[in-house]
């Protein structure tokens, strides 16, 4: 496990949360959703390559088993929250749409070029629709990127880059969100970049840099950590100047890739930033990011219901603190007593099946 990246997971899920929490019509973070989603998509490709790539290379990677394992981790929570949303919609007389509900159940909502379908019910779960597509592509993408020659890889990257910029330029304004932000084939480029980072990470050059960092090269470590901070700050500053068709994905490809690469390189260093990211409490928060991601929209909706009915009236600062504490506490509880329990049952059944066959 690369602990620095585990900590960044919490930071970026908070950006997503803040982008969805509106105060007087304005989201707390204008950059969060796009920045966070790009980070998690690219990170998924990188982490999956680091952890499962060797199995793909050796031909021992079991795609069906892997996908089932991932589904067990989040699908029960996805269905539970979807049911709560359906109940709330009936309560608020927002109407029912069986097609949207079924698309959510089968995690196919991001394949429809219509945001009312993409963001129906628990609006963030289009992410699951995309990530499941990426998982299915993973063995092929890994072999294509990691096992190809440099010239072949360079040609492939150039062609994909040209294709992406063509899609960005040609997409009608009305479809910017549905095609450039949520559509799985387009967003799979993020996932593929994560695999490409893994290739650089495993190169002889990177391993030599890691060796220097691990041997307490203070100047190099400080330079790398300052670069990571500069990347985050610069991305925030420059984002406001981006047109929507660039800012929804393309703008983040380079800074997010660089941040993940630098964080992986410095993970075993003794730098100040690394020590902060390795803090035990921060690491614990990093383990509940999926639960925070899955439940925060529901908590915000309940929060708004209470506020509209004058049951809960607080200023901005108090509201943000209560929202954060409530979301983190709920996420931790759900992970410990629901998600982890279901996953434990699944693991025990696998062990039982293996022992009796």
Coordinates of C-alpha atoms in Angstrom, one line a residue:
X1 CA 0.0 0.0 0.0
X2 CA 1.2 3.5 -0.8
X3 CA 0.2 5.4 2.3
X4 CA 0.6 8.9 0.9
X5 CA -2.0 8.1 -1.8
X6 CA -4.3 6.7 0.9
X7 CA -4.3 10.0 2.7
X8 CA -4.9 12.0 -0.6
X9 CA -8.0 9.9 -1.1
X10 CA -9.6 11.6 1.9
X11 CA -8.5 15.1 0.7
X12 CA -10.0 14.6 -2.7
X13 CA -13.3 13.0 -1.5
X14 CA -13.7 16.2 0.7
X15 CA -13.3 18.3 -2.4
X16 CA -16.1 16.3 -4.0
X17 CA -18.3 16.7 -0.9
X18 CA -17.7 20.5 -0.8
X19 CA -18.6 20.8 -4.5
X20 CA -22.0 19.3 -3.7
X21 CA -22.8 21.3 -0.6
X22 CA -24.3 24.6 -1.7
X23 CA -24.6 27.7 0.6
X24 CA -27.0 30.4 -0.7
X25 CA -26.8 28.9 -4.2
X26 CA -23.0 28.6 -4.4
X27 CA -21.0 25.3 -3.9
X28 CA -18.3 25.5 -1.2
X29 CA -15.8 24.3 -3.7
X30 CA -16.0 25.2 -7.4
X31 CA -13.2 22.7 -8.4
X32 CA -14.0 19.7 -6.2
X33 CA -16.0 17.4 -8.4
X34 CA -13.9 17.5 -11.5
X35 CA -10.6 17.4 -9.6
X36 CA -11.6 14.6 -7.3
X37 CA -13.1 12.4 -9.9
X38 CA -10.0 12.8 -12.1
X39 CA -7.8 11.9 -9.2
X40 CA -9.8 8.7 -8.3
X41 CA -10.0 7.5 -11.9
X42 CA -6.3 7.9 -12.5
X43 CA -5.5 6.5 -9.1
X44 CA -7.6 3.4 -9.8
X45 CA -5.5 2.6 -12.9
X46 CA -2.3 3.2 -11.0
X47 CA -3.1 1.2 -7.8
X48 CA -4.7 -1.6 -9.7
X49 CA -1.6 -1.9 -12.0
X50 CA 0.8 -1.9 -9.0
X51 CA -1.3 -4.5 -7.1
X52 CA -2.6 -6.8 -9.8
X53 CA -0.3 -6.1 -12.8
X54 CA 2.1 -9.0 -12.2
X55 CA -0.8 -11.4 -12.2
X56 CA -2.0 -10.1 -15.6
X57 CA 1.5 -10.4 -16.9
X58 CA 1.8 -14.0 -15.7
X59 CA -1.7 -14.9 -16.9
X60 CA -3.1 -15.7 -13.4
X61 CA -5.4 -12.7 -13.0
X62 CA -9.0 -13.8 -12.5
X63 CA -11.1 -11.0 -13.8
X64 CA -14.4 -12.5 -12.7
X65 CA -13.1 -13.1 -9.2
X66 CA -11.7 -9.6 -9.0
X67 CA -14.9 -7.9 -10.2
X68 CA -17.0 -9.9 -7.8
X69 CA -14.7 -8.9 -5.0
X70 CA -15.0 -5.2 -5.9
X71 CA -18.8 -5.5 -6.2
X72 CA -19.1 -7.0 -2.7
X73 CA -17.2 -4.0 -1.3
X74 CA -19.6 -1.3 -2.6
X75 CA -22.7 -2.8 -4.3
X76 CA -24.7 -3.6 -1.1
X77 CA -24.2 0.0 0.1
X78 CA -25.1 1.3 -3.4
X79 CA -28.5 -0.6 -3.3
X80 CA -29.2 0.5 0.2
X81 CA -28.8 4.1 -0.6
X82 CA -30.7 3.8 -3.8
X83 CA -33.7 2.4 -1.8
X84 CA -33.5 5.3 0.6
X85 CA -33.5 7.8 -2.3
X86 CA -36.5 6.1 -3.9
X87 CA -38.4 6.4 -0.6
X88 CA -37.4 10.1 -0.2
X89 CA -38.5 10.8 -3.8
X90 CA -41.9 9.2 -3.1
X91 CA -42.2 11.2 0.1
X92 CA -41.3 14.5 -1.6
X93 CA -43.6 13.6 -4.5
X94 CA -40.8 13.9 -7.1
X95 CA -42.2 11.0 -9.1
X96 CA -40.8 7.6 -10.0
X97 CA -38.8 6.6 -13.1
X98 CA -38.4 2.8 -13.4
X99 CA -35.9 3.2 -16.2
X100 CA -33.6 5.4 -14.2
X101 CA -33.9 3.1 -11.2
X102 CA -33.1 0.0 -13.2
X103 CA -30.1 1.8 -14.8
X104 CA -28.9 2.6 -11.3
X105 CA -29.4 -1.0 -10.1
X106 CA -27.3 -2.3 -13.0
X107 CA -24.9 0.6 -12.9
X108 CA -25.4 1.6 -16.5
X109 CA -26.6 5.2 -16.0
X110 CA -23.4 6.8 -17.3
X111 CA -23.9 5.2 -20.7
X112 CA -27.0 7.3 -21.4
X113 CA -26.2 10.7 -23.0
X114 CA -28.5 12.6 -20.6
X115 CA -27.5 14.1 -17.3
X116 CA -31.0 13.5 -15.8
X117 CA -30.1 9.8 -16.1
X118 CA -26.4 10.1 -15.2
X119 CA -27.1 11.9 -11.9
X120 CA -30.5 10.3 -11.0
X121 CA -31.0 9.3 -7.4
X122 CA -27.6 9.2 -5.6
X123 CA -26.0 11.4 -8.2
X124 CA -22.4 10.3 -7.6
X125 CA -22.9 6.7 -8.5
X126 CA -22.3 7.3 -12.2
X127 CA -18.7 6.9 -11.0
X128 CA -19.4 3.2 -10.2
X129 CA -20.8 2.7 -13.7
X130 CA -17.6 4.0 -15.2
X131 CA -15.3 2.2 -12.8
X132 CA -16.9 -1.2 -13.5
X133 CA -16.2 -0.6 -17.2
X134 CA -12.6 0.2 -16.4
X135 CA -12.2 -3.0 -14.4
X136 CA -13.4 -5.0 -17.4
X137 CA -10.9 -3.3 -19.6
X138 CA -8.0 -3.6 -17.2
X139 CA -6.3 -6.8 -18.4
X140 CA -6.3 -5.6 -22.0
X141 CA -5.2 -2.1 -21.1
X142 CA -2.4 -3.3 -18.9
X143 CA -1.0 -5.6 -21.5
X144 CA -1.3 -2.9 -24.2
X145 CA 0.5 -0.2 -22.1
X146 CA 2.9 -2.2 -19.9
X147 CA 4.1 -4.8 -22.4
X148 CA 4.4 -2.7 -25.6
X149 CA 7.7 -1.3 -26.9
X150 CA 8.5 2.4 -26.4
X151 CA 7.9 3.3 -30.1
X152 CA 4.6 1.5 -30.2
X153 CA 3.5 3.1 -26.9
X154 CA 4.5 6.6 -28.1
X155 CA 2.5 6.1 -31.3
X156 CA -0.5 4.8 -29.3
X157 CA -0.4 7.7 -26.8
X158 CA -0.2 10.2 -29.7
X159 CA -3.2 8.8 -31.4
X160 CA -5.2 8.7 -28.2
X161 CA -4.2 12.3 -27.5
X162 CA -5.3 13.4 -31.0
X163 CA -8.6 11.5 -30.6
X164 CA -9.3 13.0 -27.2
X165 CA -8.7 16.6 -28.3
X166 CA -10.9 15.9 -31.4
X167 CA -13.7 14.7 -29.1
X168 CA -13.2 17.7 -26.8
X169 CA -13.3 20.2 -29.7
X170 CA -16.2 18.5 -31.5
X171 CA -18.5 17.8 -28.6
X172 CA -21.6 20.1 -28.7
X173 CA -22.0 22.4 -25.6
X174 CA -25.1 20.6 -24.5
X175 CA -23.2 17.3 -24.3
X176 CA -20.1 18.5 -22.5
X177 CA -21.1 16.9 -19.2
X178 CA -22.4 13.7 -20.6
X179 CA -19.6 12.9 -23.0
X180 CA -16.5 14.5 -21.5
X181 CA -17.3 14.1 -17.8
X182 CA -19.4 10.9 -17.4
X183 CA -19.2 8.8 -20.5
X184 CA -17.2 5.6 -19.7
X185 CA -15.2 5.2 -23.0
X186 CA -13.9 8.8 -22.8
X187 CA -13.2 8.7 -19.0
X188 CA -11.3 5.4 -19.5
X189 CA -8.4 7.6 -20.7
X190 CA -8.0 8.6 -17.1
X191 CA -7.8 5.0 -16.0
X192 CA -5.3 4.2 -18.8
X193 CA -3.1 7.2 -17.7
X194 CA -3.0 5.6 -14.3
X195 CA -1.5 2.4 -15.8
X196 CA 0.9 4.5 -17.8
X197 CA 2.1 6.2 -14.6
X198 CA 2.7 2.7 -13.2
X199 CA 5.0 2.0 -16.2
X200 CA 7.1 5.1 -15.4
X201 CA 7.0 4.2 -11.7
X202 CA 8.5 0.8 -12.4
X203 CA 11.2 2.2 -14.7
X204 CA 14.9 2.0 -13.8
X205 CA 15.0 5.8 -13.7
X206 CA 12.2 6.1 -11.1
X207 CA 13.6 3.3 -9.0
X208 CA 17.0 5.2 -8.9
X209 CA 15.1 8.3 -7.7
X210 CA 13.3 6.3 -5.1
X211 CA 16.6 4.8 -3.9
X212 CA 18.0 8.4 -3.4
X213 CA 14.8 9.5 -1.6
X214 CA 14.9 6.4 0.7
X215 CA 18.6 7.1 1.5
X216 CA 17.7 10.5 2.9
X217 CA 18.5 12.8 0.1
X218 CA 17.0 15.7 1.8
X219 CA 17.3 18.2 -1.0
X220 CA 15.6 15.9 -3.5
X221 CA 12.8 15.0 -1.0
X222 CA 12.1 18.6 -0.2
X223 CA 12.0 19.5 -3.9
X224 CA 9.6 16.7 -4.7
X225 CA 7.3 17.5 -1.8
X226 CA 7.3 21.2 -2.6
X227 CA 6.4 20.2 -6.2
X228 CA 3.4 18.2 -4.9
X229 CA 2.1 21.2 -2.9
X230 CA 2.8 23.6 -5.9
X231 CA 0.8 21.3 -8.2
X232 CA -2.2 21.3 -5.9
X233 CA -2.2 25.1 -5.4
X234 CA -1.5 25.9 -9.1
X235 CA -4.3 23.6 -10.2
X236 CA -6.8 25.5 -7.9
X237 CA -5.6 28.9 -9.2
X238 CA -5.6 28.1 -12.9
X239 CA -8.9 26.1 -13.0
X240 CA -11.0 29.3 -12.9
X241 CA -9.7 30.3 -16.3
X242 CA -10.6 27.0 -17.9
X243 CA -13.6 26.6 -20.3
X244 CA -16.0 23.9 -19.1
X245 CA -15.1 21.5 -21.9
X246 CA -11.4 21.6 -20.8
X247 CA -12.0 21.9 -17.0
X248 CA -14.3 18.9 -16.7
X249 CA -11.4 16.4 -17.4
X250 CA -8.5 17.4 -19.7
X251 CA -7.2 20.1 -17.4
X252 CA -6.6 17.7 -14.6
X253 CA -4.8 14.9 -16.5
X254 CA -1.2 16.3 -16.1
X255 CA -1.4 17.7 -12.5
X256 CA -3.1 14.7 -11.1
X257 CA -0.7 12.3 -12.8
X258 CA 2.3 14.3 -11.5
X259 CA 0.8 14.4 -8.0
X260 CA 0.3 10.6 -7.9
X261 CA 3.7 9.9 -9.4
X262 CA 5.5 12.2 -6.9
X263 CA 3.5 10.8 -3.9
X264 CA 4.4 7.3 -4.9
X265 CA 8.1 8.2 -5.2
X266 CA 8.3 9.9 -1.8
X267 CA 6.1 7.5 0.1
X268 CA 9.0 6.0 2.1
X269 CA 10.8 9.3 2.7
X270 CA 11.1 11.1 6.0
X271 CA 9.9 14.4 4.5
X272 CA 7.5 16.7 6.4
X273 CA 4.6 16.3 4.0
X274 CA 5.0 12.5 3.9
X275 CA 5.0 12.3 7.7
X276 CA 1.8 14.4 7.7
X277 CA 0.1 12.1 5.1
X278 CA 1.2 9.0 7.1
X279 CA -0.4 10.3 10.3
X280 CA -2.5 7.4 11.8
X281 CA -5.7 9.4 11.9
X282 CA -5.4 10.6 8.4
X283 CA -4.7 7.1 7.2
X284 CA -7.9 5.9 9.0
X285 CA -9.9 8.6 7.3
X286 CA -8.4 7.4 4.0
X287 CA -9.9 4.0 4.5
X288 CA -13.5 5.3 4.6
X289 CA -13.4 7.4 1.4
X290 CA -15.7 5.0 -0.5
X291 CA -18.3 5.3 2.2
X292 CA -18.0 9.1 2.4
X293 CA -18.3 9.2 -1.4
X294 CA -21.4 7.0 -1.4
X295 CA -23.3 8.6 1.4
X296 CA -22.4 12.3 1.4
X297 CA -25.1 13.3 -1.2
X298 CA -27.8 11.6 1.0
X299 CA -26.6 13.3 4.1
X300 CA -26.6 16.7 2.3
X301 CA -30.2 16.0 1.1
X302 CA -31.3 15.2 4.7
X303 CA -29.5 18.3 5.9
X304 CA -31.4 20.5 3.4
X305 CA -34.7 18.9 4.4
X306 CA -34.1 19.8 8.0
X307 CA -33.0 23.3 7.1
X308 CA -36.0 23.9 4.9
X309 CA -38.3 22.8 7.7
X310 CA -36.5 25.1 10.2
X311 CA -35.5 22.1 12.3
X312 CA -31.9 22.9 11.8
X313 CA -30.7 26.5 11.5
X314 CA -27.0 27.3 11.7
X315 CA -24.5 29.6 10.1
X316 CA -22.1 28.4 7.4
X317 CA -19.2 27.5 9.6
X318 CA -21.3 25.5 12.0
X319 CA -23.1 23.8 9.1
X320 CA -19.9 22.7 7.5
X321 CA -18.5 21.3 10.8
X322 CA -21.7 19.4 11.5
X323 CA -21.9 18.1 7.9
X324 CA -18.3 16.9 8.1
X325 CA -18.6 15.2 11.5
X326 CA -21.9 13.6 10.6
X327 CA -20.6 12.3 7.2
X328 CA -17.4 10.9 8.7
X329 CA -19.2 9.3 11.7
X330 CA -21.8 7.8 9.4
X331 CA -19.2 6.5 6.9
X332 CA -17.1 4.9 9.7
X333 CA -20.1 3.3 11.2
X334 CA -21.3 2.0 7.8
X335 CA -17.9 0.6 6.9
X336 CA -17.4 -1.1 10.3
X337 CA -20.9 -2.6 10.8
X338 CA -22.2 -3.0 7.2
X339 CA -19.7 -3.0 4.4
X340 CA -16.9 -4.8 6.3
X341 CA -19.4 -7.4 7.7
X342 CA -20.7 -8.2 4.3
X343 CA -17.2 -8.5 2.9
X344 CA -16.2 -10.7 5.8
X345 CA -19.1 -13.1 5.0
X346 CA -18.0 -13.1 1.3
X347 CA -14.4 -14.0 2.3
X348 CA -15.5 -16.7 4.6
X349 CA -17.6 -18.3 1.9
X350 CA -14.6 -18.2 -0.5
X351 CA -12.4 -19.9 2.1
X352 CA -15.1 -22.5 2.8
X353 CA -15.5 -23.2 -1.0
X354 CA -11.8 -23.6 -1.5
X355 CA -11.4 -25.9 1.4
X356 CA -14.3 -28.1 0.2
X357 CA -13.1 -28.4 -3.4

